[in-house]
Amino acid sequence: MHIAILAGDGIGPEIMDQALRVLDALNLPDLKLSPALVGGVAYHAVGHPLPDDTLSLCKEADAILFGAVGDPSCDALERHLRPEQAILGLRSALGLFANLRPAKMLTALSDMSALKAEVAAEIDLLIVRELNGDVYFGDKGMRTTDTGLREGYDIMSYNEDEVRRIAHVAFKAAQVRGGKLCSVDKANVLETSQLWRDVVIETSAQYPDVALEHMYVDNAAMQLVKSPGQFDVVVTGNLFGDILSDQASMCVGSIGLLASASLGEGTCGLYEPIHGSAPDIAGQGIANPCAMILSAAMMLRHSFGLEEEAQKIEQAVAAILDNGILGADLGGQHNCQQIGDAIIQELV
């Protein structure tokens, strides 16, 4: 099992250290870890956030474990040199078009949700976000209008093949969960969304065992806080998925708890926590490593088929939370190392 280790910026290295300690505690055979630079640290070292050597390594690896990118010292750089472009570049180069972001309310944290405890307790959903299209990858730029005004533009588009392949991922996920799929769009005003809805409906004919419904994104955002228990699997585009998945993270108490998987067709998967690099707390040892560790669990499940080991990690994380081992983001006083120690203790 060859894993590219891209710790990245900010808190990335410290949470990655804990994830690697957890993997080591499982005594996995034939494990090869290859670290490489990415993000702001890569730019400062070699002048680019996604060096050729890093990209080559990722193409050769079986999976990628990714920390976080983002460095305020790079904010004034041209856009293609900013740290965040590294993750976009990896998604594009490796064809990672499907992002899986589970959100489940853990019993120990029910009182930490921004929602009423009885509402939050119902959350157990999976957001399937398309990663390689939409406004993030469309033509963009700055121009001057005929009247001399500065104008920014970003083109949103999807073709039917891009929608169809992410729809298949979502329908298959729903088949092994609760059999319900909600497709989120804005078809009442966007032609891109109208195509999205049409293709999802066409694809649904192949999945008669999955109940399909459609929801406008503004309503979906409202329903996520009003009645989140109604959702099983949610499929949506890049922009809407980016927003809704972060909203879902706060519904379950903390963005520091949510992992994600980015998958393609026949390529290695990329696994990362959905939080950012948190430069304000980097180096203080107080970051919550749970999302990074849970990302490693997703890697074991989706890239290597190690379901038992993945469940062991997930159960260990749930157990330490039940035991009150909480980071500062959850109102606790346990640091990054102590949280890692507690999870490992549950495993051994």
Coordinates of C-alpha atoms in Angstrom, one line a residue:
M1 CA 0.0 0.0 0.0
H2 CA 1.8 3.0 -1.3
I3 CA 0.5 6.3 0.2
A4 CA 1.6 9.8 -0.7
I5 CA 1.8 11.9 2.4
L6 CA 1.1 15.6 1.7
A7 CA 0.9 17.4 5.1
G8 CA 0.9 20.9 3.6
D9 CA 0.5 24.1 5.5
G10 CA -0.6 25.4 8.9
I11 CA -1.8 22.7 11.2
G12 CA -1.4 20.1 8.4
P13 CA 1.9 18.6 9.7
E14 CA 0.7 18.3 13.3
I15 CA -2.6 16.5 12.5
M16 CA -0.8 14.4 9.9
D17 CA 1.6 13.2 12.5
Q18 CA -1.3 11.9 14.6
A19 CA -2.9 10.1 11.6
L20 CA 0.3 8.4 10.8
R21 CA 0.7 7.3 14.4
V22 CA -2.8 5.8 14.2
L23 CA -2.0 3.9 11.0
D24 CA 1.2 2.6 12.6
A25 CA -0.7 1.3 15.6
L26 CA -2.8 -0.9 13.3
N27 CA 0.4 -2.8 12.2
L28 CA -0.7 -2.8 8.6
P29 CA 1.5 -5.0 6.3
D30 CA 3.3 -3.7 3.2
L31 CA 2.8 0.0 4.0
K32 CA 4.9 2.5 2.2
L33 CA 4.7 6.2 3.1
S34 CA 6.2 8.8 0.8
P35 CA 6.1 12.4 2.0
A36 CA 6.1 15.4 -0.4
L37 CA 5.7 19.1 -0.4
V38 CA 2.4 20.8 -1.3
G39 CA 0.8 24.2 -0.9
G40 CA 2.5 27.2 0.6
V41 CA 5.5 25.3 1.9
A42 CA 6.1 24.0 -1.6
Y43 CA 5.8 27.5 -3.1
H44 CA 8.4 28.8 -0.6
A45 CA 10.7 25.9 -1.3
V46 CA 10.5 25.5 -5.1
G47 CA 8.3 28.3 -6.4
H48 CA 5.1 26.3 -7.1
P49 CA 2.3 24.9 -4.8
L50 CA 2.2 21.6 -6.7
P51 CA 5.7 20.7 -7.8
D52 CA 6.2 18.2 -10.6
D53 CA 7.8 15.7 -8.2
T54 CA 4.8 15.8 -6.0
L55 CA 2.4 15.3 -8.8
S56 CA 4.5 12.4 -10.2
L57 CA 4.5 10.8 -6.8
C58 CA 0.7 11.1 -6.5
K59 CA 0.2 9.5 -9.9
E60 CA 2.3 6.5 -8.8
A61 CA 0.7 6.1 -5.4
D62 CA -2.2 3.9 -4.4
A63 CA -3.7 6.7 -2.2
I64 CA -3.0 10.3 -1.1
L65 CA -3.4 11.4 2.5
F66 CA -3.7 15.2 2.4
G67 CA -3.4 17.6 5.4
A68 CA -4.3 21.2 4.5
V69 CA -3.1 24.1 2.3
G70 CA -3.3 27.8 2.9
D71 CA -0.7 30.4 3.9
P72 CA -1.5 34.1 4.4
S73 CA 1.9 35.0 3.2
C74 CA 0.9 33.8 -0.2
D75 CA -2.4 35.8 -0.5
A76 CA -0.9 38.4 -2.8
L77 CA 0.5 35.9 -5.3
E78 CA -1.0 35.4 -8.7
R79 CA -3.9 33.0 -8.4
H80 CA -2.2 30.0 -10.1
L81 CA 0.6 30.2 -7.5
R82 CA -1.5 30.3 -4.4
P83 CA -1.5 27.3 -2.1
E84 CA -5.1 26.4 -2.7
Q85 CA -4.4 25.8 -6.4
A86 CA -2.5 22.6 -5.4
I87 CA -5.7 20.8 -4.4
L88 CA -7.5 22.0 -7.5
G89 CA -4.5 20.8 -9.6
L90 CA -4.5 17.4 -8.0
R91 CA -8.2 16.9 -8.6
S92 CA -7.9 17.9 -12.2
A93 CA -4.7 16.0 -13.0
L94 CA -5.9 12.8 -11.3
G95 CA -9.5 12.9 -12.5
L96 CA -10.9 13.1 -8.9
F97 CA -14.4 14.1 -9.7
A98 CA -16.4 12.7 -6.7
N99 CA -16.0 14.1 -3.2
L100 CA -17.7 12.1 -0.4
R101 CA -18.3 14.0 2.8
P102 CA -20.2 12.1 5.5
A103 CA -21.7 14.0 8.5
K104 CA -23.1 12.1 11.4
M105 CA -24.1 13.4 14.8
L106 CA -22.1 11.6 17.6
T107 CA -24.0 11.1 20.8
A108 CA -21.3 12.6 22.9
L109 CA -21.4 15.9 21.0
S110 CA -25.2 16.3 20.7
D111 CA -25.1 19.4 22.9
M112 CA -22.4 21.1 20.9
S113 CA -24.3 21.4 17.7
A114 CA -25.7 24.8 16.7
L115 CA -29.0 23.0 16.4
K116 CA -31.4 21.8 19.1
A117 CA -30.1 18.5 20.4
E118 CA -33.2 16.5 19.3
V119 CA -32.8 17.9 15.8
A120 CA -29.1 17.4 15.5
A121 CA -29.4 13.8 16.8
E122 CA -31.1 12.8 13.5
I123 CA -28.1 13.8 11.3
D124 CA -26.6 10.9 9.4
L125 CA -26.0 12.0 5.8
L126 CA -23.5 11.8 3.0
I127 CA -22.9 14.7 0.6
V128 CA -21.6 13.7 -2.8
R129 CA -20.0 16.8 -4.4
E130 CA -18.8 17.0 -8.0
L131 CA -15.2 18.2 -8.0
N132 CA -14.0 18.8 -11.5
G133 CA -16.5 21.1 -13.1
D134 CA -18.7 24.1 -12.3
V135 CA -17.6 27.6 -11.8
Y136 CA -14.3 26.6 -10.1
F137 CA -12.9 25.2 -13.3
G138 CA -14.7 27.5 -15.8
D139 CA -13.1 30.3 -17.7
K140 CA -12.5 33.3 -15.4
G141 CA -10.8 36.6 -15.4
M142 CA -11.0 40.4 -15.0
R143 CA -12.0 42.7 -17.8
T144 CA -13.1 46.3 -18.4
T145 CA -16.6 47.1 -19.6
D146 CA -17.4 49.5 -22.4
T147 CA -18.0 52.2 -19.8
G148 CA -14.6 51.6 -18.1
L149 CA -15.8 49.6 -15.1
R150 CA -13.7 46.7 -13.8
E151 CA -15.7 43.5 -14.1
G152 CA -14.9 40.0 -12.8
Y153 CA -16.3 36.9 -14.5
D154 CA -16.5 33.2 -13.8
I155 CA -18.2 30.7 -16.1
M156 CA -20.3 28.0 -14.6
S157 CA -20.9 24.9 -16.8
Y158 CA -21.4 21.2 -16.8
N159 CA -21.8 18.8 -19.7
E160 CA -24.1 15.8 -19.4
D161 CA -21.3 13.2 -19.1
E162 CA -19.9 15.1 -16.0
V163 CA -23.3 15.1 -14.4
R164 CA -24.0 11.5 -15.3
R165 CA -20.9 10.1 -13.7
I166 CA -21.4 11.9 -10.4
A167 CA -25.0 10.8 -10.4
H168 CA -24.0 7.2 -10.7
V169 CA -21.7 7.6 -7.7
A170 CA -24.5 9.1 -5.6
F171 CA -27.1 6.6 -6.6
K172 CA -24.7 3.7 -5.7
A173 CA -24.0 5.3 -2.4
A174 CA -27.7 5.6 -1.7
Q175 CA -28.2 1.9 -2.5
V176 CA -26.0 0.9 0.4
R177 CA -27.3 3.5 2.8
G178 CA -31.0 4.5 3.2
G179 CA -32.1 4.3 -0.4
K180 CA -32.8 8.0 -0.6
L181 CA -31.1 10.6 -2.9
C182 CA -31.7 14.3 -2.9
S183 CA -30.3 16.2 -5.9
V184 CA -29.6 19.9 -5.1
D185 CA -29.5 22.5 -7.9
K186 CA -30.9 25.9 -8.8
A187 CA -32.8 24.9 -11.9
N188 CA -35.3 27.7 -11.6
V189 CA -32.7 30.3 -12.6
L190 CA -29.6 28.4 -13.9
E191 CA -29.4 26.6 -17.3
T192 CA -26.5 24.6 -15.8
S193 CA -28.7 23.4 -13.1
Q194 CA -31.5 22.5 -15.5
L195 CA -29.2 20.2 -17.4
W196 CA -28.1 18.8 -14.0
R197 CA -31.6 18.0 -13.1
D198 CA -32.5 16.5 -16.5
V199 CA -29.5 14.2 -16.5
V200 CA -30.0 13.1 -12.9
I201 CA -33.6 12.2 -13.7
E202 CA -32.5 10.2 -16.8
T203 CA -29.9 8.3 -14.7
S204 CA -32.5 7.5 -12.0
A205 CA -34.1 5.0 -14.4
Q206 CA -31.2 2.7 -13.7
Y207 CA -31.8 2.8 -9.9
P208 CA -35.4 2.0 -9.3
D209 CA -34.6 1.0 -5.7
V210 CA -33.5 4.6 -4.9
A211 CA -36.1 7.3 -4.1
L212 CA -35.0 10.5 -5.9
E213 CA -36.1 14.0 -4.9
H214 CA -34.9 17.5 -6.1
M215 CA -34.3 20.5 -4.0
Y216 CA -33.2 24.1 -4.8
V217 CA -30.0 25.0 -3.0
D218 CA -31.5 27.8 -0.9
N219 CA -34.2 25.5 0.4
A220 CA -31.6 22.7 1.0
A221 CA -29.5 25.1 3.1
M222 CA -32.7 25.9 5.1
Q223 CA -33.7 22.2 5.5
L224 CA -30.2 21.3 6.7
V225 CA -30.9 23.3 9.9
K226 CA -34.6 22.8 10.1
S227 CA -34.9 19.1 9.5
P228 CA -31.5 17.5 8.7
G229 CA -32.8 14.0 9.5
Q230 CA -34.7 13.9 6.2
F231 CA -31.4 13.6 4.2
D232 CA -29.6 10.4 3.4
V233 CA -27.4 11.1 0.3
V234 CA -27.2 14.5 -1.2
V235 CA -25.6 15.0 -4.6
T236 CA -24.8 18.5 -6.0
G237 CA -22.3 20.5 -8.0
N238 CA -18.9 21.9 -7.0
L239 CA -20.0 25.3 -5.7
F240 CA -23.2 24.3 -3.9
G241 CA -21.4 21.2 -2.4
D242 CA -18.6 23.3 -1.1
I243 CA -21.0 25.5 0.9
L244 CA -23.5 22.8 2.0
S245 CA -20.8 20.4 3.3
D246 CA -19.3 23.1 5.5
Q247 CA -22.8 24.0 6.8
A248 CA -23.4 20.3 7.6
S249 CA -20.1 20.2 9.6
M250 CA -21.3 22.9 12.0
C251 CA -24.6 21.1 12.4
V252 CA -22.7 18.1 13.9
G253 CA -20.7 20.3 16.2
S254 CA -17.3 21.0 14.6
I255 CA -15.6 21.2 11.3
G256 CA -12.7 19.5 13.0
L257 CA -14.5 16.2 13.0
L258 CA -15.4 15.7 9.3
A259 CA -13.3 13.7 6.8
S260 CA -13.6 13.5 3.1
A261 CA -12.7 11.3 0.1
S262 CA -12.1 12.4 -3.4
L263 CA -12.4 9.6 -5.9
G264 CA -12.1 9.1 -9.6
E265 CA -12.4 6.3 -12.1
G266 CA -9.5 3.8 -11.7
T267 CA -7.3 6.4 -10.0
C268 CA -5.9 6.7 -6.5
G269 CA -8.2 8.4 -4.0
L270 CA -7.3 11.6 -2.1
Y271 CA -8.3 11.8 1.6
E272 CA -8.4 15.0 3.6
P273 CA -10.2 16.7 6.5
I274 CA -12.6 19.4 5.2
H275 CA -11.2 22.1 7.5
G276 CA -8.5 24.4 6.4
S277 CA -4.9 25.1 7.5
A278 CA -5.9 27.2 10.5
P279 CA -2.8 29.4 10.4
D280 CA -3.9 31.2 13.6
I281 CA -3.3 28.1 15.7
A282 CA -0.6 26.4 13.7
G283 CA 2.4 25.2 15.7
Q284 CA 0.6 25.5 19.0
G285 CA -0.3 21.8 19.2
I286 CA -3.9 22.4 19.9
A287 CA -5.5 21.4 16.6
N288 CA -8.1 18.7 16.6
P289 CA -6.6 15.7 14.6
C290 CA -9.9 13.7 14.5
A291 CA -10.9 14.7 11.0
M292 CA -7.4 13.8 9.7
I293 CA -7.5 10.5 11.4
L294 CA -11.0 9.8 10.1
S295 CA -9.8 10.7 6.7
A296 CA -7.2 7.9 7.1
A297 CA -10.0 5.6 8.0
M298 CA -11.9 6.5 4.8
M299 CA -8.7 5.8 2.9
L300 CA -8.4 2.3 4.3
R301 CA -12.1 1.6 3.4
H302 CA -12.2 3.1 -0.1
S303 CA -8.7 2.6 -1.5
F304 CA -7.7 -0.6 0.2
G305 CA -10.9 -2.4 1.1
L306 CA -9.9 -2.6 4.8
E307 CA -13.4 -2.2 6.3
E308 CA -12.6 -3.7 9.6
E309 CA -9.6 -1.5 10.2
A310 CA -11.6 1.6 9.1
Q311 CA -14.3 0.8 11.6
K312 CA -11.8 0.3 14.4
I313 CA -10.5 3.9 13.9
E314 CA -14.0 5.3 13.7
Q315 CA -15.1 3.4 16.8
A316 CA -12.0 4.6 18.6
V317 CA -12.7 8.3 17.7
A318 CA -16.3 7.9 18.9
A319 CA -15.1 6.3 22.2
I320 CA -12.6 9.0 23.1
L321 CA -15.3 11.6 22.5
D322 CA -17.7 9.6 24.8
N323 CA -14.9 9.7 27.4
G324 CA -14.7 13.5 27.2
I325 CA -11.4 13.7 25.3
L326 CA -12.1 16.9 23.6
G327 CA -10.0 19.5 21.8
A328 CA -10.3 23.2 22.2
D329 CA -12.7 23.4 19.2
L330 CA -15.2 21.3 21.2
G331 CA -14.7 23.2 24.5
G332 CA -12.2 20.8 25.8
Q333 CA -8.6 21.1 27.0
H334 CA -6.9 18.2 25.3
N335 CA -4.2 19.0 22.8
C336 CA -3.4 17.3 19.5
Q337 CA -0.9 14.8 20.9
Q338 CA -3.2 13.8 23.8
I339 CA -6.1 13.2 21.4
G340 CA -3.9 11.0 19.2
D341 CA -2.7 9.1 22.3
A342 CA -6.2 8.4 23.4
I343 CA -7.3 7.1 20.0
I344 CA -4.2 4.8 19.9
Q345 CA -5.0 3.6 23.4
E346 CA -8.5 2.5 22.2
L347 CA -6.9 0.6 19.3
V348 CA -4.3 -1.4 21.2

